[in-house]
Amino acid sequence: MAARDSGPVLVADAGSSSLRLTVFGDEGEVLAEHHSSSAPDEEVSGPLRQLLDEAPAPVAVGHRIVHSGPGLRGHVVVDDDVRALLQDAADLAPLHVPPALTVLDAARDLLPDVPHAACFDTVFHAGLPPAAREYAVPAAWREEFGLRRYGFHGLSYAWALDRTAELLGRDPAQLQVVITHLGGGCSACAVREGRSADTTMGFTPLEGMVMSHRSGSVDPGALTWLQTRHRLSAADIEEALNHDSGLLGLSGTSDDTRDLVRARAAEDERAALALEVFTHHCRRGIAAMAASLDRLDALVFTGEIGEDQPEVREEVCARLTALGLAGGLRTPSADGPEIVSEPAAHVPVIVVPTGEAQQVCHETRRLLRGLAGR
């Protein structure tokens, strides 16, 4: 299998309801792309072939995979053994990993002679300290079943951290920041000296803050009560928490903050409640992450909501004065990372455009350099 770290790289980012394929050049420029608002299925070879016909032949393919499972702790070139380990992770992130594996298999069939890299959202959190990693559950659950906190959105956090360091003129290893990724899934992360010190998501991407149509954390006693008192099955509960909750469950109309901001302005009380609960949980998550730091050098927003929804950023920061934050934020004026707080702000507030695909490309090239050096 050929391996060189220069030349086009195809990045595949498959989600529960979308597919993004992007071919990047050596300088990070986009050479070709395909975006679909439906989840990939067995017909995914069609869009892949079309993109490959339009773009220069890639020297490698990088695949964003949300969960590494217990057997993998770093980004890795995929072979049959790695593919088997990835299958074991599928039920830990059932909305995300199966679609990604569908694309991975199709791409390996179409491009068997180039390296395929699996780049994981969990890797950024692989060094979580024990206090942030372990659940307070019986030892058998932790030791025999492998129940632990993994954390997610790591590719987004790695990209946002490096962009923040560049913007502030600091070494990432010198920074202590909270980064919050707000999109379809939402989480926050405490970054201490370049490493994840804590994060709001845990064993699966369902834990933590309220999300678009995922619940975030719910009292586990309430879930067992639903099973024993109301006879809901585990499948019923999983379906409801993953698909019918969050902003959608609270508003009853939409999981999109843009829709809810407009509806709130039209005096829709359920939309107002959904936004109030959402921003409250954002503040709670950010404050909890700050507790793992000695100081707060910056608060960083990324993800589609974090990047594009000024009302959310304002409502979060204006009520986090205990952390030295304040409202009065500007709307970003550029496509790149930008400080949106006042020049004299005690804690800078920064918006970084989402860069998960770019980070997958970066990590893929890093793996290629390792292969070439053997």
Coordinates of C-alpha atoms in Angstrom, one line a residue:
M1 CA 0.0 0.0 0.0
A2 CA 1.5 3.3 -1.1
A3 CA 1.9 6.0 1.5
R4 CA 3.1 9.6 1.0
D5 CA 2.0 12.7 2.9
S6 CA 1.7 15.1 0.0
G7 CA -1.2 15.1 -2.5
P8 CA -4.9 15.2 -2.2
V9 CA -6.7 13.7 0.8
L10 CA -10.3 12.7 0.8
V11 CA -12.1 13.2 4.1
A12 CA -15.3 11.4 4.8
D13 CA -17.6 12.7 7.6
A14 CA -20.7 10.5 7.9
G15 CA -23.3 11.4 10.5
S16 CA -26.7 10.1 11.5
S17 CA -28.4 12.4 9.0
S18 CA -25.7 13.7 6.7
L19 CA -22.7 12.9 4.6
R20 CA -19.8 15.2 3.9
L21 CA -17.1 14.3 1.5
T22 CA -14.2 16.7 0.9
V23 CA -11.0 16.5 -1.1
F24 CA -8.3 18.7 0.4
G25 CA -5.1 19.9 -1.4
D26 CA -1.7 20.2 0.2
E27 CA -2.4 23.7 1.6
G28 CA -5.8 22.8 3.0
E29 CA -7.7 24.1 0.0
V30 CA -10.9 22.4 -1.0
L31 CA -10.5 20.7 -4.4
A32 CA -13.9 19.0 -4.5
E33 CA -16.8 18.3 -2.1
H34 CA -20.1 16.6 -1.8
H35 CA -22.7 17.3 0.9
S36 CA -25.8 15.3 1.5
S37 CA -28.5 15.9 4.1
S38 CA -29.4 12.2 4.4
A39 CA -27.5 9.4 6.2
P40 CA -25.3 7.2 4.0
D41 CA -26.6 3.8 3.1
E42 CA -25.5 0.9 0.9
E43 CA -25.8 3.3 -2.1
V44 CA -23.0 5.5 -0.8
S45 CA -20.7 4.2 -3.5
G46 CA -22.5 6.5 -6.0
P47 CA -21.6 9.8 -4.4
L48 CA -18.1 8.5 -3.7
R49 CA -17.5 7.5 -7.4
Q50 CA -18.9 10.9 -8.6
L51 CA -16.6 12.8 -6.3
L52 CA -13.6 10.7 -7.3
D53 CA -14.4 11.4 -11.0
E54 CA -14.4 15.1 -10.3
A55 CA -11.3 15.4 -8.1
P56 CA -7.6 14.4 -8.4
A57 CA -6.9 10.9 -7.2
P58 CA -6.4 11.0 -3.4
V59 CA -3.3 9.6 -1.8
A60 CA -5.2 8.7 1.3
V61 CA -8.7 8.8 2.8
G62 CA -9.4 10.1 6.3
H63 CA -12.6 8.9 8.1
R64 CA -14.1 10.8 11.0
I65 CA -15.4 8.2 13.5
V66 CA -17.0 9.4 16.6
H67 CA -16.2 6.5 19.0
S68 CA -13.0 4.4 19.1
G69 CA -14.4 1.9 21.5
P70 CA -12.2 0.4 24.2
G71 CA -9.6 -1.2 21.9
L72 CA -8.2 1.9 20.2
R73 CA -6.6 5.0 21.9
G74 CA -5.1 6.8 18.9
H75 CA -5.8 7.6 15.3
V76 CA -4.9 4.6 13.2
V77 CA -4.5 3.3 9.6
V78 CA -7.3 0.8 9.0
D79 CA -6.6 -2.9 8.3
D80 CA -8.9 -5.9 8.8
D81 CA -8.0 -6.1 12.5
V82 CA -8.8 -2.5 13.1
R83 CA -12.1 -2.8 11.2
A84 CA -13.1 -5.6 13.5
L85 CA -12.4 -3.4 16.6
L86 CA -14.5 -0.6 15.0
Q87 CA -17.5 -2.9 14.8
D88 CA -17.3 -3.4 18.5
A89 CA -17.7 0.3 19.0
A90 CA -20.8 0.6 16.9
D91 CA -23.3 0.1 19.7
L92 CA -21.6 2.7 21.8
A93 CA -22.5 5.5 19.4
P94 CA -25.4 3.9 17.4
L95 CA -26.3 7.2 15.6
H96 CA -22.8 7.9 14.4
V97 CA -20.5 4.8 14.0
P98 CA -22.6 2.5 11.8
P99 CA -23.0 5.2 9.0
A100 CA -19.3 5.9 9.2
L101 CA -18.5 2.3 8.8
T102 CA -20.8 2.1 5.8
V103 CA -18.7 4.8 4.2
L104 CA -15.4 3.3 5.3
D105 CA -16.3 -0.1 3.7
A106 CA -17.4 1.5 0.5
A107 CA -14.3 3.7 0.3
R108 CA -12.0 0.8 1.0
D109 CA -13.7 -1.2 -1.8
L110 CA -13.3 1.7 -4.3
L111 CA -9.8 2.7 -3.2
P112 CA -8.1 -0.5 -2.0
D113 CA -4.6 0.7 -2.8
V114 CA -4.4 3.9 -0.7
P115 CA -4.3 4.1 3.2
H116 CA -7.5 4.7 5.0
A117 CA -7.2 6.5 8.4
A118 CA -9.7 6.2 11.2
C119 CA -9.7 9.5 13.1
F120 CA -11.6 9.4 16.4
D121 CA -13.4 12.1 18.4
T122 CA -12.4 10.2 21.5
V123 CA -8.7 10.5 21.1
F124 CA -8.4 14.1 22.3
H125 CA -9.7 12.8 25.7
A126 CA -7.7 9.6 25.9
G127 CA -5.6 11.1 28.7
L128 CA -8.5 12.2 30.9
P129 CA -7.4 12.1 34.6
P130 CA -9.0 9.3 36.6
A131 CA -11.3 11.8 38.5
A132 CA -12.8 12.9 35.2
R133 CA -12.7 9.5 33.6
E134 CA -14.3 7.1 36.1
Y135 CA -17.9 6.7 37.0
A136 CA -18.8 6.0 40.6
V137 CA -20.3 2.6 39.8
P138 CA -19.5 -1.0 41.0
A139 CA -16.0 -2.2 40.2
A140 CA -17.3 -5.0 38.1
W141 CA -19.1 -2.5 35.7
R142 CA -15.8 -0.6 35.3
E143 CA -13.4 -3.5 35.1
E144 CA -15.4 -6.2 33.4
F145 CA -17.8 -4.2 31.2
G146 CA -15.4 -1.3 30.6
L147 CA -17.8 1.4 31.7
R148 CA -15.9 4.7 31.7
R149 CA -16.1 8.2 30.3
Y150 CA -14.6 8.6 26.8
G151 CA -15.6 12.2 25.7
F152 CA -16.4 13.3 22.2
H153 CA -16.0 16.2 19.7
G154 CA -12.3 15.8 20.1
L155 CA -11.4 16.5 16.5
S156 CA -13.4 19.8 16.8
Y157 CA -11.6 20.6 20.1
A158 CA -8.2 19.9 18.7
W159 CA -8.8 22.2 15.7
A160 CA -10.4 25.0 17.9
L161 CA -7.5 24.8 20.4
D162 CA -4.8 25.4 17.7
R163 CA -6.8 28.2 16.1
T164 CA -7.3 29.8 19.5
A165 CA -3.6 29.6 20.3
E166 CA -2.7 31.2 16.9
L167 CA -5.2 34.0 17.5
L168 CA -3.9 34.8 20.9
G169 CA -0.2 34.3 20.0
R170 CA 0.2 31.6 22.6
D171 CA 1.5 28.1 22.7
P172 CA -1.4 25.6 23.0
A173 CA 0.5 24.0 25.9
Q174 CA 0.4 27.2 27.8
L175 CA -3.4 27.7 27.6
Q176 CA -6.2 26.9 30.0
V177 CA -9.5 27.3 28.1
V178 CA -13.0 26.1 28.0
I179 CA -14.2 25.1 24.5
T180 CA -17.8 24.4 23.8
H181 CA -19.0 22.7 20.7
L182 CA -22.6 23.6 20.0
G183 CA -24.3 21.9 17.1
G184 CA -26.5 18.9 16.6
G185 CA -24.6 17.4 19.5
C186 CA -23.4 19.7 22.2
S187 CA -20.5 19.4 24.7
A188 CA -17.9 21.4 26.6
C189 CA -14.3 20.6 27.4
A190 CA -11.8 21.9 29.8
V191 CA -8.3 22.1 28.1
R192 CA -5.4 22.4 30.4
E193 CA -2.0 22.9 28.8
G194 CA -3.0 21.3 25.5
R195 CA -4.8 18.3 27.0
S196 CA -8.4 17.5 27.8
A197 CA -8.9 17.8 31.6
D198 CA -12.6 17.1 31.6
T199 CA -15.6 17.1 29.3
T200 CA -19.3 16.9 29.6
M201 CA -20.0 13.9 27.3
G202 CA -19.2 10.4 28.7
F203 CA -19.5 6.8 27.8
T204 CA -21.7 7.7 24.8
P205 CA -22.5 11.0 23.0
L206 CA -25.8 11.2 24.9
E207 CA -24.4 12.5 28.3
G208 CA -24.1 16.1 29.2
M209 CA -25.7 19.2 27.8
V210 CA -29.1 19.6 26.1
M211 CA -28.7 19.1 22.4
S212 CA -30.8 19.5 19.2
H213 CA -32.8 16.3 19.6
R214 CA -30.8 14.5 22.2
S215 CA -31.7 14.9 25.9
G216 CA -28.3 15.2 27.5
S217 CA -28.0 14.0 31.0
V218 CA -31.2 12.7 32.7
D219 CA -31.5 11.3 36.2
P220 CA -30.8 7.6 35.8
G221 CA -33.5 6.9 38.5
A222 CA -36.0 8.5 36.1
L223 CA -35.0 6.1 33.4
T224 CA -35.4 3.0 35.6
W225 CA -38.7 4.4 36.8
L226 CA -40.0 4.7 33.2
Q227 CA -39.0 1.1 32.7
T228 CA -40.6 -0.3 35.9
R229 CA -43.6 2.0 36.4
H230 CA -44.5 2.7 32.8
R231 CA -43.1 -0.4 31.1
L232 CA -41.1 1.4 28.6
S233 CA -38.5 -0.8 27.0
A234 CA -34.8 0.0 26.7
A235 CA -35.3 0.5 23.0
D236 CA -38.2 2.9 23.6
I237 CA -36.1 5.0 26.0
E238 CA -33.1 5.0 23.7
E239 CA -35.1 6.1 20.7
A240 CA -36.8 8.9 22.7
L241 CA -33.6 10.2 24.3
N242 CA -31.7 10.2 21.0
H243 CA -34.4 11.4 18.6
D244 CA -37.3 13.1 20.3
S245 CA -35.7 15.1 23.1
G246 CA -33.5 18.1 23.4
L247 CA -34.6 21.3 21.7
L248 CA -37.1 19.3 19.7
G249 CA -38.7 17.7 22.7
L250 CA -38.9 21.0 24.6
S251 CA -40.3 23.1 21.8
G252 CA -42.5 20.5 20.1
T253 CA -41.7 22.2 16.8
S254 CA -38.0 22.4 15.9
D255 CA -34.5 21.3 16.9
D256 CA -33.0 24.4 15.1
T257 CA -32.1 27.4 17.3
R258 CA -32.7 29.7 14.3
D259 CA -36.3 28.6 14.2
L260 CA -36.7 28.9 17.9
V261 CA -35.2 32.4 18.1
R262 CA -37.8 33.5 15.5
A263 CA -40.6 31.7 17.3
R264 CA -39.6 33.2 20.6
A265 CA -39.8 36.7 19.1
A266 CA -43.4 35.8 18.0
E267 CA -44.1 34.9 21.7
D268 CA -44.0 31.2 21.4
E269 CA -43.7 30.1 25.0
R270 CA -42.4 26.6 24.3
A271 CA -39.7 28.0 22.0
A272 CA -38.7 30.4 24.7
L273 CA -38.6 27.6 27.2
A274 CA -36.4 25.4 24.9
L275 CA -33.9 28.2 24.5
E276 CA -33.9 29.0 28.2
V277 CA -33.2 25.4 29.1
F278 CA -30.6 25.1 26.4
T279 CA -28.6 28.1 27.4
H280 CA -28.9 27.2 31.1
H281 CA -27.3 23.8 30.4
C282 CA -24.6 25.5 28.3
R283 CA -23.8 27.7 31.2
R284 CA -23.8 24.8 33.6
G285 CA -21.5 22.8 31.4
I286 CA -19.1 25.6 30.8
A287 CA -18.9 26.4 34.5
A288 CA -18.4 22.8 35.4
M289 CA -15.5 22.6 33.0
A290 CA -13.9 25.8 34.4
A291 CA -13.8 24.0 37.8
S292 CA -11.0 21.8 36.3
L293 CA -8.8 24.8 35.5
D294 CA -6.6 27.1 37.6
R295 CA -7.7 30.1 35.5
L296 CA -9.7 30.8 32.4
D297 CA -7.7 32.2 29.5
A298 CA -10.6 32.2 27.0
L299 CA -14.0 30.8 26.3
V300 CA -14.2 29.4 22.8
F301 CA -17.4 28.7 20.8
T302 CA -17.4 26.3 17.9
G303 CA -19.9 24.1 16.1
E304 CA -22.8 25.3 13.9
I305 CA -24.7 26.9 16.8
G306 CA -21.6 28.2 18.5
E307 CA -20.5 29.8 15.2
D308 CA -23.7 31.0 13.8
Q309 CA -26.1 31.8 16.6
P310 CA -25.2 35.1 18.3
E311 CA -28.3 35.1 20.5
V312 CA -27.1 31.8 22.2
R313 CA -23.5 33.2 22.7
E314 CA -24.9 36.4 24.2
E315 CA -27.3 34.6 26.6
V316 CA -24.6 32.2 27.7
C317 CA -21.9 34.8 28.4
A318 CA -24.1 37.6 29.9
R319 CA -25.1 35.3 32.7
L320 CA -21.6 33.8 33.5
T321 CA -20.3 36.8 35.3
A322 CA -19.0 34.6 38.1
L323 CA -16.4 33.4 35.6
G324 CA -15.4 36.9 34.5
L325 CA -17.5 36.8 31.4
A326 CA -19.9 39.4 30.1
G327 CA -22.4 40.1 27.3
G328 CA -22.1 42.8 24.7
L329 CA -20.5 40.4 22.2
R330 CA -20.0 41.3 18.6
T331 CA -21.1 39.2 15.6
P332 CA -18.0 37.8 13.9
S333 CA -17.1 39.8 10.8
A334 CA -14.7 37.2 9.1
D335 CA -14.7 33.6 8.2
G336 CA -11.8 32.8 10.5
P337 CA -11.3 32.7 14.2
E338 CA -12.2 35.9 15.9
I339 CA -12.4 37.5 19.4
V340 CA -16.0 38.7 19.8
S341 CA -15.8 40.1 23.3
E342 CA -14.9 43.7 24.2
P343 CA -11.2 44.6 23.9
A344 CA -10.9 45.1 27.7
A345 CA -12.8 41.9 28.5
H346 CA -11.4 40.0 31.5
V347 CA -11.9 36.7 29.7
P348 CA -11.8 36.8 25.9
V349 CA -14.7 35.1 24.1
I350 CA -13.6 33.6 20.8
V351 CA -15.6 32.1 17.9
V352 CA -13.8 29.4 15.8
P353 CA -15.5 28.1 12.7
T354 CA -15.9 24.3 12.8
G355 CA -12.9 22.5 11.4
E356 CA -13.5 18.7 12.0
A357 CA -12.8 17.8 8.4
Q358 CA -9.6 19.9 8.3
Q359 CA -8.5 18.2 11.5
V360 CA -9.1 14.7 10.0
C361 CA -7.0 15.8 7.0
H362 CA -4.3 16.9 9.3
E363 CA -4.3 13.7 11.4
T364 CA -4.4 11.6 8.2
R365 CA -1.3 13.3 6.9
R366 CA 0.4 12.8 10.2
L367 CA -0.3 9.1 10.0
L368 CA 1.1 9.1 6.4
R369 CA 4.3 10.6 7.5
G370 CA 4.6 7.9 10.1
L371 CA 4.1 5.2 7.4
A372 CA 6.6 6.9 5.1
G373 CA 9.2 7.0 7.8
R374 CA 9.1 3.2 8.4

